[in-house]
Coordinates of C-alpha atoms in Angstrom, one line a residue:
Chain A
X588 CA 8.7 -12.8 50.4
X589 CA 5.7 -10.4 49.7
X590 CA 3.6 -9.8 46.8
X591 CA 5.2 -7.7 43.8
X592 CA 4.5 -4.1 43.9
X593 CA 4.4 -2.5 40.3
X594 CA 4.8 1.5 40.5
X595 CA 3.3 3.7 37.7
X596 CA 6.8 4.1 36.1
X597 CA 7.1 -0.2 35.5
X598 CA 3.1 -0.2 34.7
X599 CA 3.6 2.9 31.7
X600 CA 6.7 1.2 30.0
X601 CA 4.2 -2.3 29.9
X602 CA 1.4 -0.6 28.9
X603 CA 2.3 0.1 25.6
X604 CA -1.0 1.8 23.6
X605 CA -1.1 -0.9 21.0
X606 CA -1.2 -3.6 24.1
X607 CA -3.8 -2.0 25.6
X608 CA -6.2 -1.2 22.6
X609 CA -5.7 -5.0 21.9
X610 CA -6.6 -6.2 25.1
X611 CA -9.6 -4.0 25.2
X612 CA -10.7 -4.9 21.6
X613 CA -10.6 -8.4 22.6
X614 CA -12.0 -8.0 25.8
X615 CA -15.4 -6.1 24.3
X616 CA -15.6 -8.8 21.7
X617 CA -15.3 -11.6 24.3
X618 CA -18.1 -9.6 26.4
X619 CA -20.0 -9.5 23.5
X620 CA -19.6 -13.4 22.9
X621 CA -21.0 -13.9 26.7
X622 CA -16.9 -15.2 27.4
X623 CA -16.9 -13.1 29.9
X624 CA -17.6 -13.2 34.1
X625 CA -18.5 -10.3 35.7
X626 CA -20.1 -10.2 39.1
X627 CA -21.3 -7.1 40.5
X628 CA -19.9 -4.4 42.4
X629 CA -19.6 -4.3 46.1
X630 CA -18.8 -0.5 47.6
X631 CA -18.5 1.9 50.4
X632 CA -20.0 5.8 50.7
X633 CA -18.2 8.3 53.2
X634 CA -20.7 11.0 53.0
X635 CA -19.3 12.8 55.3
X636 CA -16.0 12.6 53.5
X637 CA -17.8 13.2 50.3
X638 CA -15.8 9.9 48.7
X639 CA -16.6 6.4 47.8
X640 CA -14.8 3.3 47.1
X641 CA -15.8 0.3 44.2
X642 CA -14.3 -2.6 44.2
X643 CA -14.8 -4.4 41.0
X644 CA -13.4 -8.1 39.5
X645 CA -14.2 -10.1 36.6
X646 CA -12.7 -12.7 34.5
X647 CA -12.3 -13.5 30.4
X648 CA -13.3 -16.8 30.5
X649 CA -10.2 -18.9 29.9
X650 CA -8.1 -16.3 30.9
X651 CA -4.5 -17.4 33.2
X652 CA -5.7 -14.7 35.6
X653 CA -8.4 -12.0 36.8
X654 CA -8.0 -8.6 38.8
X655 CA -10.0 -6.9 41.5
X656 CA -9.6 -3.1 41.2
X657 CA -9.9 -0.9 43.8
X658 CA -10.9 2.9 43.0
X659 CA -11.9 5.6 45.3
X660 CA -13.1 9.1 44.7
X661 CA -12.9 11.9 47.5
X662 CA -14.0 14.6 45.9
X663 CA -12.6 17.2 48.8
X664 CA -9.3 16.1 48.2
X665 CA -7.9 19.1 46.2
X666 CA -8.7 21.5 49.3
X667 CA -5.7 19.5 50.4
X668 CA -3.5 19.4 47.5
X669 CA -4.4 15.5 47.2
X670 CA -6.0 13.7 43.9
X671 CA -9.4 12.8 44.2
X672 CA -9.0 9.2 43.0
X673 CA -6.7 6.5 44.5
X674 CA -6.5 3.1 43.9
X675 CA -4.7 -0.1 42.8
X676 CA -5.1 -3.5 40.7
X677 CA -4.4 -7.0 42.5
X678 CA -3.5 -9.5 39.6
X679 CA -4.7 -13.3 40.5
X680 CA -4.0 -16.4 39.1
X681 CA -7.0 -18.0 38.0
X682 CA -5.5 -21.6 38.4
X683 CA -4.2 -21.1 42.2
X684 CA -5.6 -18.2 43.5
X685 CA -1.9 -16.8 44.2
X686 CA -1.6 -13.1 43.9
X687 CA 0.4 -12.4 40.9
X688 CA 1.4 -8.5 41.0
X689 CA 0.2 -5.4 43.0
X690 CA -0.4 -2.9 40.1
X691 CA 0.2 0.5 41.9
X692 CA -1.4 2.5 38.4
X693 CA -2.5 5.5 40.1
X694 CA -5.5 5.0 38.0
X695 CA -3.4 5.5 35.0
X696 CA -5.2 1.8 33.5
X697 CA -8.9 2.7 34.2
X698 CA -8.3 6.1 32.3
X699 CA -5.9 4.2 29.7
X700 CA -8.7 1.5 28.8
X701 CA -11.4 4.1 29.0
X702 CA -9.5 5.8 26.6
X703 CA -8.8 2.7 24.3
X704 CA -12.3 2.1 24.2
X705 CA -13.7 5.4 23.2
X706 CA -11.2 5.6 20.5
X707 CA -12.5 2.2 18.9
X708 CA -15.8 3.8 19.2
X709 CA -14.7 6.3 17.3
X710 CA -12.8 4.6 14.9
X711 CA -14.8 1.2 13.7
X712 CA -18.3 2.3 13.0
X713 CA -16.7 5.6 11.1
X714 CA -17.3 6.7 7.8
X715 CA -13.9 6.1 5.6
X716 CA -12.9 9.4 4.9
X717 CA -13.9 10.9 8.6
X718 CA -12.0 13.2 9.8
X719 CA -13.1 15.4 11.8
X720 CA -13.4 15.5 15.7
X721 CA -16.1 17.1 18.0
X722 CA -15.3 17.2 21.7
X723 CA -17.9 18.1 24.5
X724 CA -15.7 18.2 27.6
X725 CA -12.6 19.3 28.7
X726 CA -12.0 16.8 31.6
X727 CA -8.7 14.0 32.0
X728 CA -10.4 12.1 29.3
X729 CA -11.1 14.3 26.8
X730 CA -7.3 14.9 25.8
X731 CA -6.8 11.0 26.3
X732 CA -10.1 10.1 23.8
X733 CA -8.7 12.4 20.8
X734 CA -5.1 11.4 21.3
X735 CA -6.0 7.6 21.3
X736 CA -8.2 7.9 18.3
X737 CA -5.5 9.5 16.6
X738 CA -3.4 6.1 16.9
X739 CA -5.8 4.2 15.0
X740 CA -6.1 6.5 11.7
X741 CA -5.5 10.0 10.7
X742 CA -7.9 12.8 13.0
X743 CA -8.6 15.8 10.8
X744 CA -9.4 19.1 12.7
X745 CA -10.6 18.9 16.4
X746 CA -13.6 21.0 17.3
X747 CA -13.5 21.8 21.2
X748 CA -16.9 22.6 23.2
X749 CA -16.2 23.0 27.4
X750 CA -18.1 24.9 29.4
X751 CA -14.9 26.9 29.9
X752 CA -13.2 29.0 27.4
X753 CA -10.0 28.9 29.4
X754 CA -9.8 25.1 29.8
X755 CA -10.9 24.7 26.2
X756 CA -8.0 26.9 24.9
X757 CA -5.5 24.9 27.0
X758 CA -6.7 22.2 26.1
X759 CA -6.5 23.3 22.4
X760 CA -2.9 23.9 22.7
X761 CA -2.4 20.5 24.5
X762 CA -3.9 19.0 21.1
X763 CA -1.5 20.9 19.1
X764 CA 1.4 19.6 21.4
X765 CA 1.0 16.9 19.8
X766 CA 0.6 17.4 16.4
X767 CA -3.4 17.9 16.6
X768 CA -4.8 20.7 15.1
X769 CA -8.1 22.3 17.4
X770 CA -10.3 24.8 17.8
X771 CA -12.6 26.0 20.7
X772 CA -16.4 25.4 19.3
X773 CA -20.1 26.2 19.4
X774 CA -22.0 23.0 20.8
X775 CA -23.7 22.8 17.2
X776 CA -20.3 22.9 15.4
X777 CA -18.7 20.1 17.3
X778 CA -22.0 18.6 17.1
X779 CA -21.6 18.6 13.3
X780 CA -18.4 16.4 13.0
X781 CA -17.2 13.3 11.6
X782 CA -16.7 11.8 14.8
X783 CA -18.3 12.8 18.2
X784 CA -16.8 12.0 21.8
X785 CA -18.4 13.0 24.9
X786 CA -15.7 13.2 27.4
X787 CA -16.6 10.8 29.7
X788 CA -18.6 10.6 32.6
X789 CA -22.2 9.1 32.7
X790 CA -21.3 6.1 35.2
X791 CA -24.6 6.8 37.7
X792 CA -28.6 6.6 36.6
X793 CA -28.7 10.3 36.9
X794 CA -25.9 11.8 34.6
X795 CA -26.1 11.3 30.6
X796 CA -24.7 13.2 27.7
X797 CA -26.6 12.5 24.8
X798 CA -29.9 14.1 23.9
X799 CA -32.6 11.3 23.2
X800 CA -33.8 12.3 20.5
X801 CA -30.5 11.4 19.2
X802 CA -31.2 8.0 19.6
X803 CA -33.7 7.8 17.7
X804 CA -32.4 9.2 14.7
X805 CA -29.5 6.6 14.9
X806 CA -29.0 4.2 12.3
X807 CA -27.0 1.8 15.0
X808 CA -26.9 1.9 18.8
X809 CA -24.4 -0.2 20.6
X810 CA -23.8 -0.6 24.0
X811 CA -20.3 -2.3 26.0
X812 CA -22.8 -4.2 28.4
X813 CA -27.1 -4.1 27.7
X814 CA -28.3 -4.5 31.1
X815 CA -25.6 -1.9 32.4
X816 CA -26.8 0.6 29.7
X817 CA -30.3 0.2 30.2
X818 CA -29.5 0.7 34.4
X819 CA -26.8 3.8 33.8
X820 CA -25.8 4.2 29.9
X821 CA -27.4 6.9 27.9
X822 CA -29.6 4.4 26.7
X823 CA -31.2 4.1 30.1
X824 CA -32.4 8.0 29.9
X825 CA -32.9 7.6 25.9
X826 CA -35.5 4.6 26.9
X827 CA -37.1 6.4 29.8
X828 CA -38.0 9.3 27.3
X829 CA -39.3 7.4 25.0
X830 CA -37.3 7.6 22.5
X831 CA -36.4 4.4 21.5
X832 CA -37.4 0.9 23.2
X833 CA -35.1 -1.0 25.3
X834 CA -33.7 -3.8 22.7
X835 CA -32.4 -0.9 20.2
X836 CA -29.0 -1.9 20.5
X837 CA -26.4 -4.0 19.6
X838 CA -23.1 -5.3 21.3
X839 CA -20.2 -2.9 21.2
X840 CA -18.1 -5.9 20.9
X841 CA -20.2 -7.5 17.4
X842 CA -19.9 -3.7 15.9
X843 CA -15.9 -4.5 16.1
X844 CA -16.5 -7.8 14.2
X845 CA -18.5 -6.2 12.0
X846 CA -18.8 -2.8 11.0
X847 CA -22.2 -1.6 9.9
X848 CA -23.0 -0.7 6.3
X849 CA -20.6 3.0 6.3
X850 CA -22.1 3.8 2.7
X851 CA -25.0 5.6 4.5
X852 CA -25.2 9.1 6.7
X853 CA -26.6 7.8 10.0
X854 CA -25.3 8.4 13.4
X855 CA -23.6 5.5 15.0
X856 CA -24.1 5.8 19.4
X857 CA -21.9 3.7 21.0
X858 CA -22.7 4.4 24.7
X859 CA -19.6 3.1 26.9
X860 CA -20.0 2.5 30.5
X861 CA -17.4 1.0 32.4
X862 CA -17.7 -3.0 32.5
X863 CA -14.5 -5.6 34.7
X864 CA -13.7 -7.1 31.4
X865 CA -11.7 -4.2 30.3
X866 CA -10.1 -3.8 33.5
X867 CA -8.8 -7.7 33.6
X868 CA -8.2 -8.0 29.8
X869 CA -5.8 -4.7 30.2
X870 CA -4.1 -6.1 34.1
X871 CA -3.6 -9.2 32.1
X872 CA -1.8 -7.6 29.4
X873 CA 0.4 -5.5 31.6
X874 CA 1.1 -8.9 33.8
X875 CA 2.2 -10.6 31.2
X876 CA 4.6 -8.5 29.7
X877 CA 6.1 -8.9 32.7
X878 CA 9.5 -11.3 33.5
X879 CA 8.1 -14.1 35.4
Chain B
X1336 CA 7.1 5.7 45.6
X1337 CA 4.8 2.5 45.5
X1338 CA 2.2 1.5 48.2
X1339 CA 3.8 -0.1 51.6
X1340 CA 3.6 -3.8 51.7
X1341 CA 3.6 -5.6 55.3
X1342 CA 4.5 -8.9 55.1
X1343 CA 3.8 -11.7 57.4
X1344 CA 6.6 -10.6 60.1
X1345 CA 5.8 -7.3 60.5
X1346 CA 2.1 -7.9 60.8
X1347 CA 2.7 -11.1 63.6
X1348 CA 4.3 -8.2 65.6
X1349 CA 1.8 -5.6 65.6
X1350 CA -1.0 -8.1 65.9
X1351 CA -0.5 -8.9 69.3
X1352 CA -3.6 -11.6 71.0
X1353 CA -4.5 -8.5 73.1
X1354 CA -4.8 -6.3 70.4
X1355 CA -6.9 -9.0 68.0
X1356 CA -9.2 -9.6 70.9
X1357 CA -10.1 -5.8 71.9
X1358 CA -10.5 -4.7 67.8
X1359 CA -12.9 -8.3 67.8
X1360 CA -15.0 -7.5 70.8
X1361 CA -14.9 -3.7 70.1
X1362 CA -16.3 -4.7 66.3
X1363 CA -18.8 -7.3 67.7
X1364 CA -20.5 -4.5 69.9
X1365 CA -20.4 -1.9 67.2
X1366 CA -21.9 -4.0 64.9
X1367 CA -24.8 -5.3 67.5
X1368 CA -25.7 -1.5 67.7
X1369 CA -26.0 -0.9 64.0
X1370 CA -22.7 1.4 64.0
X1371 CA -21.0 -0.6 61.0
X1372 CA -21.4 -0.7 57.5
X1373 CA -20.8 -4.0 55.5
X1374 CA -22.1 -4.4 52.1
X1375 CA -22.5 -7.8 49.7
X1376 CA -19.4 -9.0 49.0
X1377 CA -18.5 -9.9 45.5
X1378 CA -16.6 -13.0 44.0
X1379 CA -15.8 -15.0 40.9
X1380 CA -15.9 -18.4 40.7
X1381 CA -13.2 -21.0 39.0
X1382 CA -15.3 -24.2 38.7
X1383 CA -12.6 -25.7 36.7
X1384 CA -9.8 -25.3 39.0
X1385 CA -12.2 -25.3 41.7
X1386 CA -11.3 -22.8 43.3
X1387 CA -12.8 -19.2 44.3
X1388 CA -12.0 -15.6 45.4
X1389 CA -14.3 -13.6 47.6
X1390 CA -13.6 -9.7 48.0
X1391 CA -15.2 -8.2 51.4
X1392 CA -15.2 -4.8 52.6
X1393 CA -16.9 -3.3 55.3
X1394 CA -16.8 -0.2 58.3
X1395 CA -16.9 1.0 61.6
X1396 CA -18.6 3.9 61.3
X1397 CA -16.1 6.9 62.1
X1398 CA -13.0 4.7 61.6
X1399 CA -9.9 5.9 60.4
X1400 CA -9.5 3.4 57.8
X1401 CA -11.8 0.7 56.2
X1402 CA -10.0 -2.5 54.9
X1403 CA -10.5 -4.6 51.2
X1404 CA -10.2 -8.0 52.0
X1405 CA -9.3 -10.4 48.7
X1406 CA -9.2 -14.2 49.6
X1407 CA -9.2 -17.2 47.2
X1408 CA -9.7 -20.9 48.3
X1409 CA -8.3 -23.1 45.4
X1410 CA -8.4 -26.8 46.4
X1411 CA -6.4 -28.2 43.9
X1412 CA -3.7 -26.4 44.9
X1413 CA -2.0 -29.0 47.7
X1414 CA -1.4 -31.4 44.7
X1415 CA 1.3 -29.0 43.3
X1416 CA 2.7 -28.5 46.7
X1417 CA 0.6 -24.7 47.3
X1418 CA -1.9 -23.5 50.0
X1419 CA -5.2 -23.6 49.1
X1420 CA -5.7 -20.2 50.3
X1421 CA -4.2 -16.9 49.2
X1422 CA -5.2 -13.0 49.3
X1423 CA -4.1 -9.9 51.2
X1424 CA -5.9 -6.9 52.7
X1425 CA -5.5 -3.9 51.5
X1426 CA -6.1 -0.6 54.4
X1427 CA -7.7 2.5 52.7
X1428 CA -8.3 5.8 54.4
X1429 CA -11.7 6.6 54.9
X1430 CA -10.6 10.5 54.8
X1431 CA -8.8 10.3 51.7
X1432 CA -9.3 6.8 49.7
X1433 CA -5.1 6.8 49.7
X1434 CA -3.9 2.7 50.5
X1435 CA -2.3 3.1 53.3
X1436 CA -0.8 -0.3 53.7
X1437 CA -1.3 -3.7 52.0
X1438 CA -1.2 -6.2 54.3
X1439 CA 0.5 -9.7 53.1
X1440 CA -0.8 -11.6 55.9
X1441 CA -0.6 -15.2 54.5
X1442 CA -4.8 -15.3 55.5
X1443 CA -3.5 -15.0 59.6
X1444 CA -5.5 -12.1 60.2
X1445 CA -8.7 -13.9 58.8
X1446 CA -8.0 -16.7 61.1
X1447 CA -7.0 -15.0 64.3
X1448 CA -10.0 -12.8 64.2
X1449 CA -11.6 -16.2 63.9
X1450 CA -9.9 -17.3 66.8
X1451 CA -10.8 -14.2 68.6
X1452 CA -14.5 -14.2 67.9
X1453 CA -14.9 -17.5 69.0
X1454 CA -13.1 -17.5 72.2
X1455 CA -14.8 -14.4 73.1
X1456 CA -17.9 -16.3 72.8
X1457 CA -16.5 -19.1 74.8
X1458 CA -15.7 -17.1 77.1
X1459 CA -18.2 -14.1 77.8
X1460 CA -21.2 -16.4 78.7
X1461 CA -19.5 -19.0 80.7
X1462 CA -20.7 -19.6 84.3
X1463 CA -18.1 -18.7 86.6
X1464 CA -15.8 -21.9 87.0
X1465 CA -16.7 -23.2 83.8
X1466 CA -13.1 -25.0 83.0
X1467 CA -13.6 -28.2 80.7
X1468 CA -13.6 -27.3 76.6
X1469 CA -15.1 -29.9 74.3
X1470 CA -13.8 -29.7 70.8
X1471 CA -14.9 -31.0 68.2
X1472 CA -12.5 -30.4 64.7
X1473 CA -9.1 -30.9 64.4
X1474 CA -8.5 -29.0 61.3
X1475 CA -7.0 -25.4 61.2
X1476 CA -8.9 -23.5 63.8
X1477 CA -9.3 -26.0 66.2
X1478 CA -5.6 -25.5 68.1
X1479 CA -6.1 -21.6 67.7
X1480 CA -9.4 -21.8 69.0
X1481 CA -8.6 -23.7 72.4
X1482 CA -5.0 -21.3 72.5
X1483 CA -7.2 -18.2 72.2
X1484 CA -9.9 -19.3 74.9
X1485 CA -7.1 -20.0 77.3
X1486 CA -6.0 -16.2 76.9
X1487 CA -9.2 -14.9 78.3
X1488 CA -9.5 -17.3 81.1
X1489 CA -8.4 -20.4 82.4
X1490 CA -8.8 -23.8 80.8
X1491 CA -9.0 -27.1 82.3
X1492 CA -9.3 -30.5 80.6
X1493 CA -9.6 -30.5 76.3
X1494 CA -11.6 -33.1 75.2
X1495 CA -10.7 -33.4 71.7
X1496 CA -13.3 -35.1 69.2
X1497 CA -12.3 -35.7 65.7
X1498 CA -12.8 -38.1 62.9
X1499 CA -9.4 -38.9 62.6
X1500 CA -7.7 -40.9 65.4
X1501 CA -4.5 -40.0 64.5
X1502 CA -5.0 -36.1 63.9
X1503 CA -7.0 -35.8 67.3
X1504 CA -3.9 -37.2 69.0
X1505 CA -1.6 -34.8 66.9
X1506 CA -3.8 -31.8 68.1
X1507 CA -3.6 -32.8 71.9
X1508 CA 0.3 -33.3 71.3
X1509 CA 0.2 -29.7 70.2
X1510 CA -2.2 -28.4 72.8
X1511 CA 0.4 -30.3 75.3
X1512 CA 3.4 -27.7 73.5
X1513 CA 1.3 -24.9 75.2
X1514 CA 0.8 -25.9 78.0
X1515 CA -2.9 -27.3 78.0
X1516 CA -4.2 -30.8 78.7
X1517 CA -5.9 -32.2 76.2
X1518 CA -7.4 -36.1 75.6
X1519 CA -9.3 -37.2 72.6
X1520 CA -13.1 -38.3 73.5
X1521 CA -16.1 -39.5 72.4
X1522 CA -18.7 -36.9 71.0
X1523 CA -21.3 -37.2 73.8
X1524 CA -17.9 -36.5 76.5
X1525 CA -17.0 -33.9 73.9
X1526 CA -20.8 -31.9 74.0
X1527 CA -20.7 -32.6 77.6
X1528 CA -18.3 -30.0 78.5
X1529 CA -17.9 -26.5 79.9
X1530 CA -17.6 -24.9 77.0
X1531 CA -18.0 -26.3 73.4
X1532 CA -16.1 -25.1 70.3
X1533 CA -16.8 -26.4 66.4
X1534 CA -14.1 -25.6 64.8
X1535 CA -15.0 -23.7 62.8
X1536 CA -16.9 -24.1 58.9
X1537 CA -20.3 -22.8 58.4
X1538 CA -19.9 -20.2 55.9
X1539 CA -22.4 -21.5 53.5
X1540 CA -26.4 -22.4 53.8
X1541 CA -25.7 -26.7 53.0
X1542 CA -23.3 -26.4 56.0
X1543 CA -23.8 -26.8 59.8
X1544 CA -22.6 -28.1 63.0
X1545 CA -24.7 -28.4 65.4
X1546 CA -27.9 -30.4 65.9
X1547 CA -31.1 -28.0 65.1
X1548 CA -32.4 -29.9 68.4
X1549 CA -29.7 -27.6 70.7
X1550 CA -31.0 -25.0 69.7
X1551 CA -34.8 -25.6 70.9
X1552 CA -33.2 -26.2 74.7
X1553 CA -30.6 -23.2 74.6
X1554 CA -31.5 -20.2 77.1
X1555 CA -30.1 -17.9 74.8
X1556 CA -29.1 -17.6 70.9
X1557 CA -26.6 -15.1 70.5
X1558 CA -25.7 -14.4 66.4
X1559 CA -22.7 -12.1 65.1
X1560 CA -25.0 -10.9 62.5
X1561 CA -28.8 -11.5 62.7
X1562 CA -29.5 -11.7 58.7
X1563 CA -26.1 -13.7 57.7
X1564 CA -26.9 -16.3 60.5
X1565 CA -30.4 -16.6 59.1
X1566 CA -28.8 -16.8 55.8
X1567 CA -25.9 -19.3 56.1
X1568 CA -25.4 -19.8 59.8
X1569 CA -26.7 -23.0 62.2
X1570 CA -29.4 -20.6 62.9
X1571 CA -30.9 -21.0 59.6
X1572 CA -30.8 -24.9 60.1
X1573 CA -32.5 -24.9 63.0
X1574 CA -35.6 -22.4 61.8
X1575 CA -35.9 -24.4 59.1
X1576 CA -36.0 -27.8 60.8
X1577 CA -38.7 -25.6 63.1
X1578 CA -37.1 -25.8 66.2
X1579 CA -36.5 -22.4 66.7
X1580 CA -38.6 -19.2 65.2
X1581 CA -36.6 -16.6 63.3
X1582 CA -36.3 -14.0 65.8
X1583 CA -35.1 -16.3 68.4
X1584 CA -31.6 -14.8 68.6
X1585 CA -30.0 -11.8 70.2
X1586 CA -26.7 -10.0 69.1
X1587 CA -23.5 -11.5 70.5
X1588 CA -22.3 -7.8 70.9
X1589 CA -24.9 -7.4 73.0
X1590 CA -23.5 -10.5 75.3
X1591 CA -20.2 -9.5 75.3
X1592 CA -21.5 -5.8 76.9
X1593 CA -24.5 -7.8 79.2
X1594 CA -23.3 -11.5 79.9
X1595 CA -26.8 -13.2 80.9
X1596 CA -27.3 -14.7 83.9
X1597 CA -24.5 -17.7 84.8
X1598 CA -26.4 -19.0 88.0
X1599 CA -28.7 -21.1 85.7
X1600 CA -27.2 -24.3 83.9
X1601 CA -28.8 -23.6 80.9
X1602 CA -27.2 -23.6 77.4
X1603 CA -25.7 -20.3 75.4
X1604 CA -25.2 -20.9 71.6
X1605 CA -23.1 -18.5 69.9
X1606 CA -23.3 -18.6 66.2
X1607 CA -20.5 -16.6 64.4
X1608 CA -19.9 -16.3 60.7
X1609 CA -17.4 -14.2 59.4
X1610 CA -18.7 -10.1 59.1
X1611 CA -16.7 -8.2 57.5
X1612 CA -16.5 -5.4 60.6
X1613 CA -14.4 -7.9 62.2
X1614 CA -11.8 -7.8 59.3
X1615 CA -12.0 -4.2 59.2
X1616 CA -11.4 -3.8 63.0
X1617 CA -8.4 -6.2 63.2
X1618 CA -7.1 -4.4 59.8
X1619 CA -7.1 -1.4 61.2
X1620 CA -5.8 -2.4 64.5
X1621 CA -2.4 -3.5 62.8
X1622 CA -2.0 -0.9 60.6
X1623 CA -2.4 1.9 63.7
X1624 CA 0.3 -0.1 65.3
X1625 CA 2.8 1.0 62.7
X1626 CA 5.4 3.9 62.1
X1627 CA 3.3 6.5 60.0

């Protein structure tokens, strides 16, 4: 008998939104709480190829069971009609070492807990009464962030900045699909709203998307993991201008205890960068929803 | 349409001895010239259940394919009737990222590439006529060990050393079933043989096998990987105990393409730890063996 292979169709009727935003909730509050294991990275570069490969595990303390993800990107894919990512999650029992499940997500978790945590950045540290939506990006996430956040309380109107006016009118229209209404926007109108997602990509030392001078106008900087956010976040470049000093921030996980003070104006940053815990509180989930 | 799964079966057939032993001594000499790429592993730990999982991946440099190797060790696990080892090996393209194939081996692969390595270096730097093996182990390696030696040449007398009376009798009983005569013996009959195998456990620096004094009387010192051995091999015990300098070893791939000279009577030690080039090599071995 071999391991149980899970195919994207099993994985999506598991991985209910409401599962997965509670599994990533709880998983950036147990991260927060130091509950959490998470060793680093090991990886593989094909220049030539122009891909990579990272294979990532980690454990919630306590948990039944862990997951080591394996994701590649090849960026010359398309030329061949292929996706640039591949990829799967081994599930493990953290009592035997047994392999539980073979979770053949076509990457469908990584995006789906990237997504869940942007939108609980979004959400807890808002304003009551915030509405409105800016949107730099017109990438896979940036449909998935708005459409998330939109699950956890009512989105007003969605202001749209891409570097493209034809993505950012499709995207637009894939908004209003379902039942958002947006608009393509000048930089310093999305820049004006409620709520502000960058859509989503600052995972090496060299990329960021904030300006650092927004940082040090925040009122409250939180971060899903310090020490990865001082090596890759936007914190990381924020420091290394200047503009704030390395300890400005707080857990991600503590602001979704407890929501800072919303009776003032400041900005809230939460700067996100990908940590295991999401990935294993979310493979859990899906696991055990399960029959056994 | 999910990701292929081999299981156990299917991978017994394509791995064929011949083919193991060409992908091992094919890696080994890659790997001596610098043409692989194996970064840090990673791995979580279970103190609790004590138990662990290590994840290794590595390269030939130009391969088609590049393996992820998961593999747990929980010790526990014989008290509720499991194996304490599990894991799988997944095959990746190193043109594309797409899985190709997960391999269900059971951990066989891992320990036939074992067997491989070792016998090769039984083998290579033999004198001609060198017949009697000394063994000293009984455990899991030790029957493959002597089985795989015999494939690359022929093998008089076993002499069998092990703690346990009764289990060094079971293994010569076995080694009898294929064909090979085999007594239990003393260790100073044992180390006087031919050829001596430990089988087969120094995968960690508190571990070793053989007296730091062999080493200050060997002609040569051949190392699978010159860092790792200086890290966790016997090497490492024998530099520190001073009887050897640090630089006293040459690359086993190196021996297996220029056996040194066999009309001496000195002594050859090989010291192998597990590379991860040698996984990928036998990975991708199997998995070019199969229908596309």
């Amino acid at each position: 008998m071999t391991v149980a292979v899970l195919g994207r169709a099993e994985i999506e009727a598991a991985a209910r939104p409401g599962l997965v935003l509670d599994a990533v909730r709880a998983a950036l509050i147990a991260h927060a709480a130091g509950r959490t294991t998470v060793p680093a990275p090991t990886h593989l570069n094909f220049p030539a190829a122009q891909g990579d490969c990272h294979v990532k595990t980690g454990w919630i303390d306590g948990c039944d069971d862990f997951p080591v993800k394996i994701a590649s990107g090849f960026y010359r894919n398309p030329r061949r009609g292929e996706p640039v990512n591949h990829g799967l999650v081994c599930v493990i029992s953290a009592h035997t070492g047994r392999i539980r499940a073979v979770l053949d997500d076509g990457g469908c978790l990584t995006a789906w807990r990237t997504a869940a945590a942007g939108a609980l950045a979004g959400h807890a540290p808002a304003r009551p009464g915030a509405r409105s939506v800016g949107v730099f990006g017109t990438g896979e996430q940036a449909p998935l962030q708005v459409r998330w956040l939109a699950m956890l309380g009512p989105v007003g109107r969605v202001l749209v900045h891409g570097r493209e006016e034809r993505r950012a009118a499709a995207f637009c229209d894939h908004l209003a699909g379902h039942g958002l209404s947006a608009v393509p926007a000048p930089a310093a109108e999305a820049a004006g709203a409620d709520i502000v997602v960058t859509a989503v990509g600052a995972d090496m030392p060299h990329k960021n998307e904030l300006p650092p001078a927004l940082f040090a106008r925040a009122g409250v900087i939180a971060t899903v993991d310090h020490e990865q956010c001082l090596h890759h976040g936007d914190l990381a470049h924020a420091v290394r201008a200047g503009a704030v000093p390395p300890d400005a921030d707080v857990p991600f996980g503590t602001l979704l205890l407890t929501p800072p003070d919303r009776t003032d104006t400041a900005v809230t940053i939460a700067d996100l960068t990908g940590v295991g815990a999401l990935d294993a509180a979310v493979a859990s989930a899906v696991v055990r929803e399960l029959p056994r």
